[in-house]
């Protein structure tokens, strides 16, 4: 079998690169930042496969330039950065990395929730700055978590993992999505409600929905008005699910109490005013960033490329019809 020529658009954990290097000739962008589009378009020409990141916009122009590519393996579970219909039209398979980052991402959503509710970052800064002069009964009063109500938007894999952990804090779980999910209810005791009811009744709202046309700005001005003034919003999914300017306003005016964000509408840029607020914890899209999980994500992307190279259907192929029609052509 001829070795495939693979381009990796950024450094990923070494075990995944080693795995790919056993089977393929590799070039890795080691500049530590995404390539300029013009360089990217050149780099992918003549490659059999590309291992890309969620920061790479894989649009029709890119897919056209990848004149020999059989697969783009996305190093993420989300794939809103890829024009899948255009990839299918070009006969290019697309894969993602589902499953391995579920619990890691759910844990990060909890980390943000705790951080905002108990004002961890704010009080850490205060202590470091030498402002702590002694215990005070009114110092950094936060919100209890136990016995409260948590609302989960999107009861998929990550939403379920997040919800299961709510049991440990004796919380009531509400959830909303396209339809009721009996497995979710069985595992979490969660109650299916409308988005409006969830927002009105939740002390914590955690977003776990993919970015789709119908989830763009799912939470905006109207929704912030429906939330409790004491509510905290957590977003570890995709930034544009929340109208970020409306969020800044809701946080400034006290319409909601706080927010914990790992993703942003114009990532990596933040909406004007967001970083000036004390009632937010802001992280740089690190929900899946543990050594174990980022390594597994790389291995999965590598496995998908290697399967494609062997003529097999990559296990996480999002457009399997491309594989079917190419194997039909061969027989
Ligand atoms: C994903 O995989 O979609 C996350 O946003 C990054 O791991």
Coordinates of C-alpha atoms and ligand atoms in Angstrom, one line a residue:
X1 CA 0.0 0.0 0.0
X2 CA 1.4 3.4 -0.9
X3 CA 1.9 5.7 2.1
X4 CA -0.5 8.6 2.2
X5 CA 0.7 12.1 2.3
X6 CA -1.0 13.8 5.2
X7 CA -1.0 17.5 6.4
X8 CA -1.7 18.3 10.0
X9 CA -2.7 21.9 10.5
X10 CA -1.3 22.4 14.0
X11 CA 0.6 20.5 16.6
X12 CA -1.4 17.8 18.4
X13 CA -0.2 15.3 21.1
X14 CA 2.8 13.3 20.0
X15 CA 1.3 9.8 20.3
X16 CA -1.3 10.7 17.6
X17 CA 1.4 12.0 15.3
X18 CA 3.5 8.9 16.0
X19 CA 0.6 6.7 15.1
X20 CA 0.0 8.6 11.8
X21 CA 3.7 8.6 11.0
X22 CA 3.8 4.8 11.1
X23 CA 1.4 4.7 8.2
X24 CA 1.8 8.0 6.4
X25 CA 4.2 10.7 5.3
X26 CA 3.4 13.7 7.5
X27 CA 3.9 17.4 7.5
X28 CA 2.8 19.3 10.6
X29 CA 2.3 23.0 10.9
X30 CA 4.5 23.8 13.9
X31 CA 4.0 27.6 13.9
X32 CA 1.7 27.2 16.9
X33 CA -1.1 29.2 15.2
X34 CA -3.5 28.7 12.4
X35 CA -2.0 29.3 8.9
X36 CA -3.0 32.2 6.8
X37 CA -5.7 31.1 4.3
X38 CA -3.4 31.5 1.3
X39 CA -0.7 29.4 2.9
X40 CA -3.3 26.8 4.0
X41 CA -4.7 26.6 0.4
X42 CA -1.1 25.8 -0.9
X43 CA -0.3 23.4 1.9
X44 CA -3.3 21.1 1.3
X45 CA -2.7 20.7 -2.4
X46 CA -1.7 17.1 -3.3
X47 CA -2.4 15.7 0.1
X48 CA -4.3 12.5 0.6
X49 CA -5.7 13.6 3.9
X50 CA -5.8 16.6 6.2
X51 CA -6.0 16.6 10.0
X52 CA -7.7 19.9 10.7
X53 CA -8.8 21.9 13.8
X54 CA -12.0 23.7 14.7
X55 CA -10.2 26.9 13.9
X56 CA -9.7 25.9 10.3
X57 CA -12.7 27.0 8.1
X58 CA -13.1 24.1 5.7
X59 CA -15.3 25.8 3.0
X60 CA -15.9 25.1 -0.7
X61 CA -12.6 27.0 -1.6
X62 CA -10.5 24.8 0.7
X63 CA -12.2 21.6 -0.5
X64 CA -11.5 22.6 -4.1
X65 CA -7.9 23.3 -3.3
X66 CA -7.5 19.9 -1.7
X67 CA -7.5 18.3 -5.1
X68 CA -6.4 14.8 -4.0
X69 CA -7.8 14.6 -0.5
X70 CA -10.0 11.7 0.5
X71 CA -10.6 12.8 4.1
X72 CA -10.5 15.8 6.4
X73 CA -10.3 14.4 10.0
X74 CA -11.5 17.2 12.3
X75 CA -9.8 17.3 15.7
X76 CA -13.0 18.1 17.5
X77 CA -16.5 16.7 18.1
X78 CA -18.1 19.8 16.7
X79 CA -17.9 20.3 13.0
X80 CA -19.6 23.7 12.4
X81 CA -16.3 24.8 10.8
X82 CA -16.8 22.4 7.9
X83 CA -19.2 22.7 5.0
X84 CA -20.2 19.0 4.9
X85 CA -22.5 19.2 1.8
X86 CA -19.6 20.8 -0.1
X87 CA -17.2 18.1 1.1
X88 CA -19.7 15.4 0.0
X89 CA -20.0 17.1 -3.4
X90 CA -16.2 17.0 -3.7
X91 CA -16.2 13.3 -2.7
X92 CA -14.2 14.1 0.5
X93 CA -15.0 12.3 3.7
X94 CA -15.2 14.2 7.0
X95 CA -14.7 12.7 10.4
X96 CA -14.9 14.0 14.0
X97 CA -13.9 12.8 17.5
X98 CA -17.1 12.0 19.4
X99 CA -17.3 10.2 22.7
X100 CA -13.8 10.7 24.1
X101 CA -14.3 14.3 25.3
X102 CA -17.8 13.9 26.7
X103 CA -17.0 13.6 30.4
X104 CA -14.0 16.0 30.2
X105 CA -16.2 18.7 28.7
X106 CA -18.9 18.1 31.3
X107 CA -16.4 18.5 34.0
X108 CA -15.3 21.8 32.7
X109 CA -18.9 23.0 32.6
X110 CA -19.0 22.1 36.3
X111 CA -15.7 23.9 37.0
X112 CA -17.1 27.1 35.5
X113 CA -20.3 26.7 37.4
X114 CA -18.4 26.3 40.7
X115 CA -16.1 29.1 39.8
X116 CA -18.8 31.7 39.2
X117 CA -21.2 30.5 41.9
X118 CA -18.5 30.6 44.6
X119 CA -16.5 33.5 43.0
X120 CA -13.3 31.5 42.9
X121 CA -11.4 33.5 40.3
X122 CA -12.6 36.9 41.7
X123 CA -11.5 36.0 45.2
X124 CA -8.2 34.4 44.0
X125 CA -7.3 37.7 42.3
X126 CA -8.3 39.7 45.5
X127 CA -6.1 37.4 47.7
X128 CA -3.1 37.6 45.3
X129 CA -3.3 41.3 45.1
X130 CA -2.8 41.5 48.9
X131 CA -6.2 42.8 49.6
X132 CA -7.2 40.1 52.1
X133 CA -7.0 41.7 55.5
X134 CA -9.0 39.2 57.6
X135 CA -12.1 37.0 57.6
X136 CA -15.3 39.0 56.9
X137 CA -18.9 37.9 57.1
X138 CA -19.8 39.7 53.9
X139 CA -16.7 38.8 52.0
X140 CA -17.4 37.3 48.5
X141 CA -20.8 35.9 49.2
X142 CA -21.8 33.5 46.4
X143 CA -24.6 31.1 45.6
X144 CA -25.3 27.6 47.0
X145 CA -25.2 24.8 44.5
X146 CA -26.8 21.9 46.4
X147 CA -30.6 21.6 46.3
X148 CA -30.8 24.2 43.5
X149 CA -32.3 23.7 40.0
X150 CA -30.1 23.2 37.0
X151 CA -31.4 23.6 33.5
X152 CA -29.6 21.8 30.6
X153 CA -30.1 22.9 27.1
X154 CA -29.2 20.0 24.8
X155 CA -29.6 16.5 26.4
X156 CA -27.0 14.9 24.2
X157 CA -23.8 13.0 25.3
X158 CA -22.2 16.0 27.1
X159 CA -25.5 17.3 28.5
X160 CA -26.2 13.8 29.9
X161 CA -22.8 13.6 31.5
X162 CA -23.2 17.0 33.0
X163 CA -26.7 16.2 34.4
X164 CA -25.5 12.9 36.0
X165 CA -23.1 14.9 38.1
X166 CA -25.9 17.1 39.4
X167 CA -27.3 14.2 41.4
X168 CA -24.2 14.4 43.7
X169 CA -25.4 17.9 44.7
X170 CA -29.1 16.9 45.2
X171 CA -30.1 19.2 42.4
X172 CA -33.3 19.2 40.5
X173 CA -32.6 18.7 36.8
X174 CA -34.7 20.4 34.0
X175 CA -33.8 19.9 30.4
X176 CA -34.9 21.1 27.0
X177 CA -34.1 20.0 23.4
X178 CA -35.9 18.9 20.2
X179 CA -37.9 16.3 22.1
X180 CA -38.1 14.4 25.4
X181 CA -35.3 11.9 25.9
X182 CA -36.4 8.9 28.0
X183 CA -32.8 7.7 28.5
X184 CA -31.8 11.1 29.9
X185 CA -34.8 11.1 32.2
X186 CA -34.0 7.6 33.4
X187 CA -30.4 8.3 34.1
X188 CA -30.8 11.8 35.7
X189 CA -34.4 12.1 36.9
X190 CA -34.5 15.2 34.7
X191 CA -37.8 16.7 33.6
X192 CA -38.4 17.8 30.0
X193 CA -39.7 21.4 29.8
X194 CA -39.9 24.2 27.2
X195 CA -36.9 26.6 26.9
X196 CA -39.0 29.4 28.5
X197 CA -39.9 27.2 31.5
X198 CA -36.3 26.1 31.9
X199 CA -35.0 29.7 31.9
X200 CA -37.7 30.9 34.4
X201 CA -37.1 28.1 36.9
X202 CA -33.3 27.3 36.7
X203 CA -30.7 28.7 39.1
X204 CA -28.0 27.4 36.7
X205 CA -28.4 27.1 32.9
X206 CA -25.8 25.0 31.1
X207 CA -25.6 24.9 27.3
X208 CA -24.7 21.7 25.5
X209 CA -26.3 22.1 22.1
X210 CA -24.3 22.1 18.8
X211 CA -24.2 25.3 16.7
X212 CA -26.9 24.9 14.0
X213 CA -28.9 27.5 12.1
X214 CA -31.7 26.9 14.6
X215 CA -29.5 27.3 17.7
X216 CA -27.8 30.5 16.6
X217 CA -28.5 33.2 19.3
X218 CA -30.8 30.7 21.1
X219 CA -30.1 32.8 24.2
X220 CA -30.5 36.5 23.6
X221 CA -32.2 39.6 25.1
X222 CA -35.6 38.0 25.4
X223 CA -34.2 34.9 27.1
X224 CA -32.1 36.8 29.6
X225 CA -35.3 38.6 30.7
X226 CA -36.9 35.2 31.4
X227 CA -34.0 34.1 33.6
X228 CA -33.8 34.7 37.4
X229 CA -31.7 37.6 38.5
X230 CA -29.7 35.1 40.6
X231 CA -29.2 32.8 37.6
X232 CA -25.8 31.8 36.2
X233 CA -25.2 30.8 32.6
X234 CA -22.6 28.3 31.6
X235 CA -21.5 27.8 27.9
X236 CA -19.1 25.2 26.8
X237 CA -20.7 24.4 23.5
X238 CA -20.3 27.1 20.8
X239 CA -20.1 30.9 21.3
X240 CA -22.8 32.0 18.7
X241 CA -25.5 30.0 20.5
X242 CA -25.5 33.0 22.9
X243 CA -26.0 36.6 21.7
X244 CA -22.8 37.8 23.4
X245 CA -23.6 41.6 23.3
X246 CA -27.0 40.8 24.9
X247 CA -25.1 38.7 27.5
X248 CA -22.8 41.6 28.5
X249 CA -25.9 43.8 28.9
X250 CA -27.7 41.2 31.1
X251 CA -24.5 40.9 33.2
X252 CA -24.0 44.6 33.5
X253 CA -27.6 45.4 34.5
X254 CA -28.0 42.5 36.9
X255 CA -30.6 40.7 34.8
X256 CA -28.6 37.6 35.5
X257 CA -26.0 37.0 38.3
X258 CA -23.1 35.6 36.4
X259 CA -21.7 33.6 33.5
X260 CA -19.0 31.0 32.9
X261 CA -17.8 30.9 29.4
X262 CA -15.4 28.7 27.5
X263 CA -16.5 29.8 24.0
X264 CA -17.3 33.1 22.4
X265 CA -19.4 34.5 19.5
X266 CA -16.4 36.0 17.7
X267 CA -13.7 33.6 19.1
X268 CA -10.9 34.4 19.9
X269 CA -12.3 38.0 20.3
X270 CA -14.5 38.8 23.2
X271 CA -17.6 41.1 23.0
X272 CA -16.9 44.6 24.1
X273 CA -17.1 45.0 27.9
X274 CA -17.1 41.2 28.7
X275 CA -13.6 41.1 30.1
X276 CA -14.2 44.1 32.4
X277 CA -16.9 42.2 34.3
X278 CA -16.2 40.6 37.7
X279 CA -19.2 38.3 37.5
X280 CA -17.8 36.1 34.7
X281 CA -15.2 33.4 34.5
X282 CA -13.7 33.4 31.0
X283 CA -11.6 30.4 29.7
X284 CA -10.0 30.0 26.3
X285 CA -12.0 27.1 24.8
X286 CA -10.3 24.5 27.0
X287 CA -13.2 22.2 27.9
X288 CA -11.6 19.2 26.3
X289 CA -8.1 20.2 27.2
X290 CA -6.8 17.4 29.4
X291 CA -3.7 15.5 28.5
X292 CA -5.7 12.2 28.3
X293 CA -8.6 13.6 26.2
X294 CA -6.6 15.7 23.8
X295 CA -4.4 12.6 23.2
X296 CA -7.4 10.4 22.6
X297 CA -8.9 13.0 20.2
X298 CA -5.7 12.9 18.2
X299 CA -5.7 9.1 18.1
X300 CA -9.3 9.0 16.9
X301 CA -8.5 11.5 14.1
X302 CA -5.5 9.3 13.2
X303 CA -7.6 6.1 13.2
X304 CA -10.1 7.7 10.8
X305 CA -7.3 8.7 8.4
X306 CA -5.7 5.3 8.5
X307 CA -9.0 3.5 7.9
X308 CA -9.7 5.8 4.9
X309 CA -6.2 4.9 3.6
X310 CA -7.0 1.2 3.8
X311 CA -10.2 1.8 1.9
X312 CA -12.4 1.2 4.9
X313 CA -15.2 3.4 6.2
X314 CA -13.6 5.7 8.8
X315 CA -15.4 4.9 12.1
X316 CA -16.5 8.5 12.7
X317 CA -17.3 9.4 9.1
X318 CA -20.0 12.1 9.0
X319 CA -20.8 11.7 5.3
X320 CA -20.6 7.9 4.8
X321 CA -22.3 8.2 1.4
X322 CA -18.9 9.4 0.0
X323 CA -17.3 6.1 1.0
X324 CA -20.2 4.1 -0.4
X325 CA -20.1 5.8 -3.8
X326 CA -16.3 5.6 -4.0
X327 CA -16.3 1.8 -3.2
X328 CA -19.1 1.3 -5.7
X329 CA -16.9 3.0 -8.4
X330 CA -14.0 0.7 -7.6
X331 CA -16.0 -2.6 -7.9
Ligands
LIG1 C1 -15.0 20.1 20.2 O1 -14.4 19.0 20.2 O2 -15.9 20.4 19.5 C2 -14.5 21.1 21.3 O3 -15.1 22.3 21.1 C3 -13.0 21.2 21.4 O4 -12.6 20.0 21.8

